[in-house]
PDB file of C-alpha atoms in Angstrom:
ATOM      1  CA  UNK A  27      26.903-101.345 134.861  1.00 41.00           C
ATOM      2  CA  UNK A  28      28.242-104.074 137.063  1.00 45.00           C
ATOM      3  CA  UNK A  29      27.606-107.736 136.666  1.00 48.00           C
ATOM      4  CA  UNK A  30      26.508-109.405 139.858  1.00 44.00           C
ATOM      5  CA  UNK A  31      29.253-111.783 140.918  1.00 47.00           C
ATOM      6  CA  UNK A  32      27.023-113.711 143.287  1.00 46.00           C
ATOM      7  CA  UNK A  33      24.153-114.251 140.884  1.00 50.00           C
ATOM      8  CA  UNK A  34      22.247-117.475 141.234  1.00 57.00           C
ATOM      9  CA  UNK A  35      20.095-119.056 138.544  1.00 60.00           C
ATOM     10  CA  UNK A  36      16.940-118.183 140.496  1.00 60.00           C
ATOM     11  CA  UNK A  37      17.793-114.480 140.126  1.00 84.00           C
ATOM     12  CA  UNK A  38      18.251-114.679 136.363  1.00 94.00           C
ATOM     13  CA  UNK A  39      15.689-113.849 133.727  1.00 96.00           C
ATOM     14  CA  UNK A  40      15.930-115.667 130.398  1.00 98.00           C
ATOM     15  CA  UNK A  41      14.381-113.847 127.484  1.00 98.00           C
ATOM     16  CA  UNK A  42      14.679-113.306 123.755  1.00 97.00           C
ATOM     17  CA  UNK A  43      17.325-110.706 122.962  1.00 98.00           C
ATOM     18  CA  UNK A  44      16.161-107.234 121.987  1.00 97.00           C
ATOM     19  CA  UNK A  45      17.941-104.525 119.970  1.00 97.00           C
ATOM     20  CA  UNK A  46      18.850-102.601 123.136  1.00 97.00           C
ATOM     21  CA  UNK A  47      20.784-105.677 124.361  1.00 97.00           C
ATOM     22  CA  UNK A  48      23.343-105.573 121.551  1.00 97.00           C
ATOM     23  CA  UNK A  49      25.986-103.543 123.419  1.00 96.00           C
ATOM     24  CA  UNK A  50      25.834-105.877 126.439  1.00 97.00           C
ATOM     25  CA  UNK A  51      25.865-108.976 124.197  1.00 98.00           C
ATOM     26  CA  UNK A  52      28.987-107.657 122.452  1.00 97.00           C
ATOM     27  CA  UNK A  53      30.627-106.843 125.806  1.00 97.00           C
ATOM     28  CA  UNK A  54      29.836-110.333 127.079  1.00 97.00           C
ATOM     29  CA  UNK A  55      31.205-111.949 123.910  1.00 97.00           C
ATOM     30  CA  UNK A  56      34.429-109.927 123.836  1.00 96.00           C
ATOM     31  CA  UNK A  57      35.209-110.245 127.548  1.00 97.00           C
ATOM     32  CA  UNK A  58      34.258-113.931 127.806  1.00 97.00           C
ATOM     33  CA  UNK A  59      36.296-114.817 124.772  1.00 96.00           C
ATOM     34  CA  UNK A  60      39.307-112.848 126.065  1.00 96.00           C
ATOM     35  CA  UNK A  61      39.145-114.720 129.372  1.00 97.00           C
ATOM     36  CA  UNK A  62      38.812-118.172 127.792  1.00 97.00           C
ATOM     37  CA  UNK A  63      41.569-120.391 126.412  1.00 98.00           C
ATOM     38  CA  UNK A  64      40.719-119.491 122.830  1.00 97.00           C
ATOM     39  CA  UNK A  65      42.519-117.785 119.989  1.00 96.00           C
ATOM     40  CA  UNK A  66      41.998-114.040 119.826  1.00 91.00           C
ATOM     41  CA  UNK A  67      39.152-112.885 117.577  1.00 91.00           C
ATOM     42  CA  UNK A  68      40.319-112.248 114.041  1.00 94.00           C
ATOM     43  CA  UNK A  69      37.864-109.393 113.511  1.00 95.00           C
ATOM     44  CA  UNK A  70      37.808-105.957 115.148  1.00 95.00           C
ATOM     45  CA  UNK A  71      35.153-105.245 117.752  1.00 93.00           C
ATOM     46  CA  UNK A  72      33.199-103.083 115.275  1.00 95.00           C
ATOM     47  CA  UNK A  73      32.790-106.102 112.972  1.00 96.00           C
ATOM     48  CA  UNK A  74      31.834-108.306 115.922  1.00 95.00           C
ATOM     49  CA  UNK A  75      29.202-105.744 116.942  1.00 95.00           C
ATOM     50  CA  UNK A  76      27.755-105.715 113.412  1.00 96.00           C
ATOM     51  CA  UNK A  77      27.759-109.534 113.197  1.00 95.00           C
ATOM     52  CA  UNK A  78      25.995-109.941 116.554  1.00 96.00           C
ATOM     53  CA  UNK A  79      23.552-107.133 115.763  1.00 95.00           C
ATOM     54  CA  UNK A  80      22.476-108.968 112.612  1.00 95.00           C
ATOM     55  CA  UNK A  81      21.799-112.088 114.697  1.00 94.00           C
ATOM     56  CA  UNK A  82      19.526-110.060 116.993  1.00 94.00           C
ATOM     57  CA  UNK A  83      17.931-107.633 114.497  1.00 94.00           C
ATOM     58  CA  UNK A  84      17.613-109.808 111.395  1.00 91.00           C
ATOM     59  CA  UNK A  85      17.855-113.440 112.417  1.00 90.00           C
ATOM     60  CA  UNK A  86      18.003-116.075 109.719  1.00 90.00           C
ATOM     61  CA  UNK A  87      15.039-118.423 109.464  1.00 90.00           C
ATOM     62  CA  UNK A  88      14.728-120.401 112.677  1.00 92.00           C
ATOM     63  CA  UNK A  89      17.635-118.738 114.462  1.00 96.00           C
ATOM     64  CA  UNK A  90      17.221-117.300 117.944  1.00 97.00           C
ATOM     65  CA  UNK A  91      19.233-115.229 120.385  1.00 98.00           C
ATOM     66  CA  UNK A  92      18.385-115.367 124.086  1.00 98.00           C
ATOM     67  CA  UNK A  93      19.969-113.552 127.004  1.00 98.00           C
ATOM     68  CA  UNK A  94      20.318-114.281 130.701  1.00 98.00           C
ATOM     69  CA  UNK A  95      19.781-111.067 132.580  1.00 97.00           C
ATOM     70  CA  UNK A  96      20.767-110.556 136.224  1.00 95.00           C
ATOM     71  CA  UNK A  97      19.832-107.347 138.037  1.00 93.00           C
ATOM     72  CA  UNK A  98      18.914-105.750 134.714  1.00 94.00           C
ATOM     73  CA  UNK A  99      22.269-106.568 133.080  1.00 95.00           C
ATOM     74  CA  UNK A 100      22.838-109.081 130.295  1.00 97.00           C
ATOM     75  CA  UNK A 101      25.335-111.511 131.811  1.00 97.00           C
ATOM     76  CA  UNK A 102      25.183-114.315 129.230  1.00 98.00           C
ATOM     77  CA  UNK A 103      23.700-115.078 125.827  1.00 98.00           C
ATOM     78  CA  UNK A 104      23.118-117.932 123.447  1.00 98.00           C
ATOM     79  CA  UNK A 105      22.551-117.909 119.677  1.00 98.00           C
ATOM     80  CA  UNK A 106      21.241-121.038 117.990  1.00 98.00           C
ATOM     81  CA  UNK A 107      19.247-122.542 115.126  1.00 97.00           C
ATOM     82  CA  UNK A 108      17.035-125.646 115.144  1.00 96.00           C
ATOM     83  CA  UNK A 109      20.151-127.798 114.569  1.00 97.00           C
ATOM     84  CA  UNK A 110      23.160-125.758 115.661  1.00 97.00           C
ATOM     85  CA  UNK A 111      24.383-123.922 118.766  1.00 98.00           C
ATOM     86  CA  UNK A 112      26.354-121.007 117.325  1.00 97.00           C
ATOM     87  CA  UNK A 113      27.371-119.113 120.463  1.00 98.00           C
ATOM     88  CA  UNK A 114      27.057-119.531 124.205  1.00 98.00           C
ATOM     89  CA  UNK A 115      29.023-116.990 126.215  1.00 98.00           C
ATOM     90  CA  UNK A 116      28.865-116.080 129.899  1.00 98.00           C
ATOM     91  CA  UNK A 117      30.559-112.918 131.123  1.00 98.00           C
ATOM     92  CA  UNK A 118      33.677-113.896 133.152  1.00 97.00           C
ATOM     93  CA  UNK A 119      32.291-112.366 136.368  1.00 95.00           C
ATOM     94  CA  UNK A 120      29.103-114.429 136.006  1.00 96.00           C
ATOM     95  CA  UNK A 121      30.730-117.765 135.205  1.00 96.00           C
ATOM     96  CA  UNK A 122      30.025-120.550 137.647  1.00 95.00           C
ATOM     97  CA  UNK A 123      26.632-119.122 138.594  1.00 95.00           C
ATOM     98  CA  UNK A 124      24.526-121.513 136.504  1.00 96.00           C
ATOM     99  CA  UNK A 125      23.711-119.098 133.687  1.00 97.00           C
ATOM    100  CA  UNK A 126      25.453-121.237 131.068  1.00 98.00           C
ATOM    101  CA  UNK A 127      23.548-124.294 132.255  1.00 98.00           C
ATOM    102  CA  UNK A 128      20.258-122.395 132.141  1.00 97.00           C
ATOM    103  CA  UNK A 129      20.894-121.272 128.565  1.00 98.00           C
ATOM    104  CA  UNK A 130      22.073-124.716 127.445  1.00 98.00           C
ATOM    105  CA  UNK A 131      18.974-126.302 128.994  1.00 98.00           C
ATOM    106  CA  UNK A 132      16.859-123.749 127.127  1.00 98.00           C
ATOM    107  CA  UNK A 133      18.501-124.721 123.824  1.00 98.00           C
ATOM    108  CA  UNK A 134      17.917-128.406 124.578  1.00 98.00           C
ATOM    109  CA  UNK A 135      14.242-127.740 125.295  1.00 98.00           C
ATOM    110  CA  UNK A 136      13.783-125.746 122.068  1.00 97.00           C
ATOM    111  CA  UNK A 137      15.739-128.182 119.868  1.00 97.00           C
ATOM    112  CA  UNK A 138      14.405-131.586 120.944  1.00 94.00           C
ATOM    113  CA  UNK A 139      15.804-133.319 117.856  1.00 96.00           C
ATOM    114  CA  UNK A 140      19.330-132.386 118.919  1.00 97.00           C
ATOM    115  CA  UNK A 141      22.008-129.959 117.816  1.00 98.00           C
ATOM    116  CA  UNK A 142      25.713-129.673 117.203  1.00 98.00           C
ATOM    117  CA  UNK A 143      28.372-127.111 118.022  1.00 98.00           C
ATOM    118  CA  UNK A 144      32.045-126.408 117.457  1.00 98.00           C
ATOM    119  CA  UNK A 145      34.429-125.678 120.313  1.00 98.00           C
ATOM    120  CA  UNK A 146      38.153-125.054 120.106  1.00 98.00           C
ATOM    121  CA  UNK A 147      40.156-128.067 121.260  1.00 98.00           C
ATOM    122  CA  UNK A 148      42.227-125.791 123.524  1.00 98.00           C
ATOM    123  CA  UNK A 149      39.084-124.591 125.331  1.00 98.00           C
ATOM    124  CA  UNK A 150      39.049-127.446 127.815  1.00 98.00           C
ATOM    125  CA  UNK A 151      36.703-125.679 130.291  1.00 97.00           C
ATOM    126  CA  UNK A 152      34.021-125.324 127.587  1.00 98.00           C
ATOM    127  CA  UNK A 153      34.522-128.894 126.397  1.00 98.00           C
ATOM    128  CA  UNK A 154      34.197-130.143 129.986  1.00 98.00           C
ATOM    129  CA  UNK A 155      31.043-128.032 130.481  1.00 98.00           C
ATOM    130  CA  UNK A 156      29.381-129.489 127.392  1.00 98.00           C
ATOM    131  CA  UNK A 157      30.439-133.037 128.298  1.00 98.00           C
ATOM    132  CA  UNK A 158      28.993-132.620 131.825  1.00 98.00           C
ATOM    133  CA  UNK A 159      25.717-131.629 130.189  1.00 98.00           C
ATOM    134  CA  UNK A 160      25.469-134.679 127.964  1.00 98.00           C
ATOM    135  CA  UNK A 161      27.078-133.534 124.720  1.00 98.00           C
ATOM    136  CA  UNK A 162      29.433-135.996 123.085  1.00 98.00           C
ATOM    137  CA  UNK A 163      32.441-135.514 120.864  1.00 98.00           C
ATOM    138  CA  UNK A 164      31.548-136.289 117.243  1.00 98.00           C
ATOM    139  CA  UNK A 165      34.585-135.078 115.292  1.00 98.00           C
ATOM    140  CA  UNK A 166      38.005-133.462 115.670  1.00 98.00           C
ATOM    141  CA  UNK A 167      39.713-131.319 113.060  1.00 98.00           C
ATOM    142  CA  UNK A 168      43.132-129.759 112.616  1.00 98.00           C
ATOM    143  CA  UNK A 169      41.468-126.342 112.299  1.00 97.00           C
ATOM    144  CA  UNK A 170      42.354-125.851 108.645  1.00 98.00           C
ATOM    145  CA  UNK A 171      38.679-125.206 107.821  1.00 96.00           C
ATOM    146  CA  UNK A 172      37.982-122.589 110.509  1.00 96.00           C
ATOM    147  CA  UNK A 173      38.933-118.921 110.335  1.00 95.00           C
ATOM    148  CA  UNK A 174      41.305-119.081 113.287  1.00 96.00           C
ATOM    149  CA  UNK A 175      43.177-122.109 111.845  1.00 97.00           C
ATOM    150  CA  UNK A 176      43.018-123.696 115.298  1.00 98.00           C
ATOM    151  CA  UNK A 177      42.124-127.348 116.050  1.00 98.00           C
ATOM    152  CA  UNK A 178      38.495-127.772 117.061  1.00 98.00           C
ATOM    153  CA  UNK A 179      35.982-130.366 118.178  1.00 98.00           C
ATOM    154  CA  UNK A 180      32.431-130.865 116.942  1.00 98.00           C
ATOM    155  CA  UNK A 181      30.143-131.924 119.766  1.00 98.00           C
ATOM    156  CA  UNK A 182      26.546-133.105 119.543  1.00 98.00           C
ATOM    157  CA  UNK A 183      23.468-133.485 121.694  1.00 98.00           C
ATOM    158  CA  UNK A 184      21.888-135.972 122.123  1.00 93.00           C
TER     159      UNK A 184
END
């Protein structure tokens, strides 16, 4: 499967993730994270697959996983709760096409009371993306409390 490099938001379909999406969600997560200025994952891909599968197959109360599909291929996904954006990843070949904005706007519409998220301090493209979309920095840490032990920033909307 190829991800359309010239995808535009009008060609994307946003929908709730389904069990058959798990492999493409994992691929998107692994490849997007590898391409971003972030620390390497501390877990093997098999653990990542299991963790993401649980989010899709057995979500916790109020949690949701949505995908952005282009030409039948999952090119981005978002996982969130009523108060927290856990994950928003766009496959590297689909970045800059508006999929991240579409998913973030979806989260905003479904969490009207606002939400927070953590982003690594070193991930300046992600921080700039969230700032452009109205999120504000709420806290910085030295990373001692996260698994990667890497400085991070808590951002909030509104």
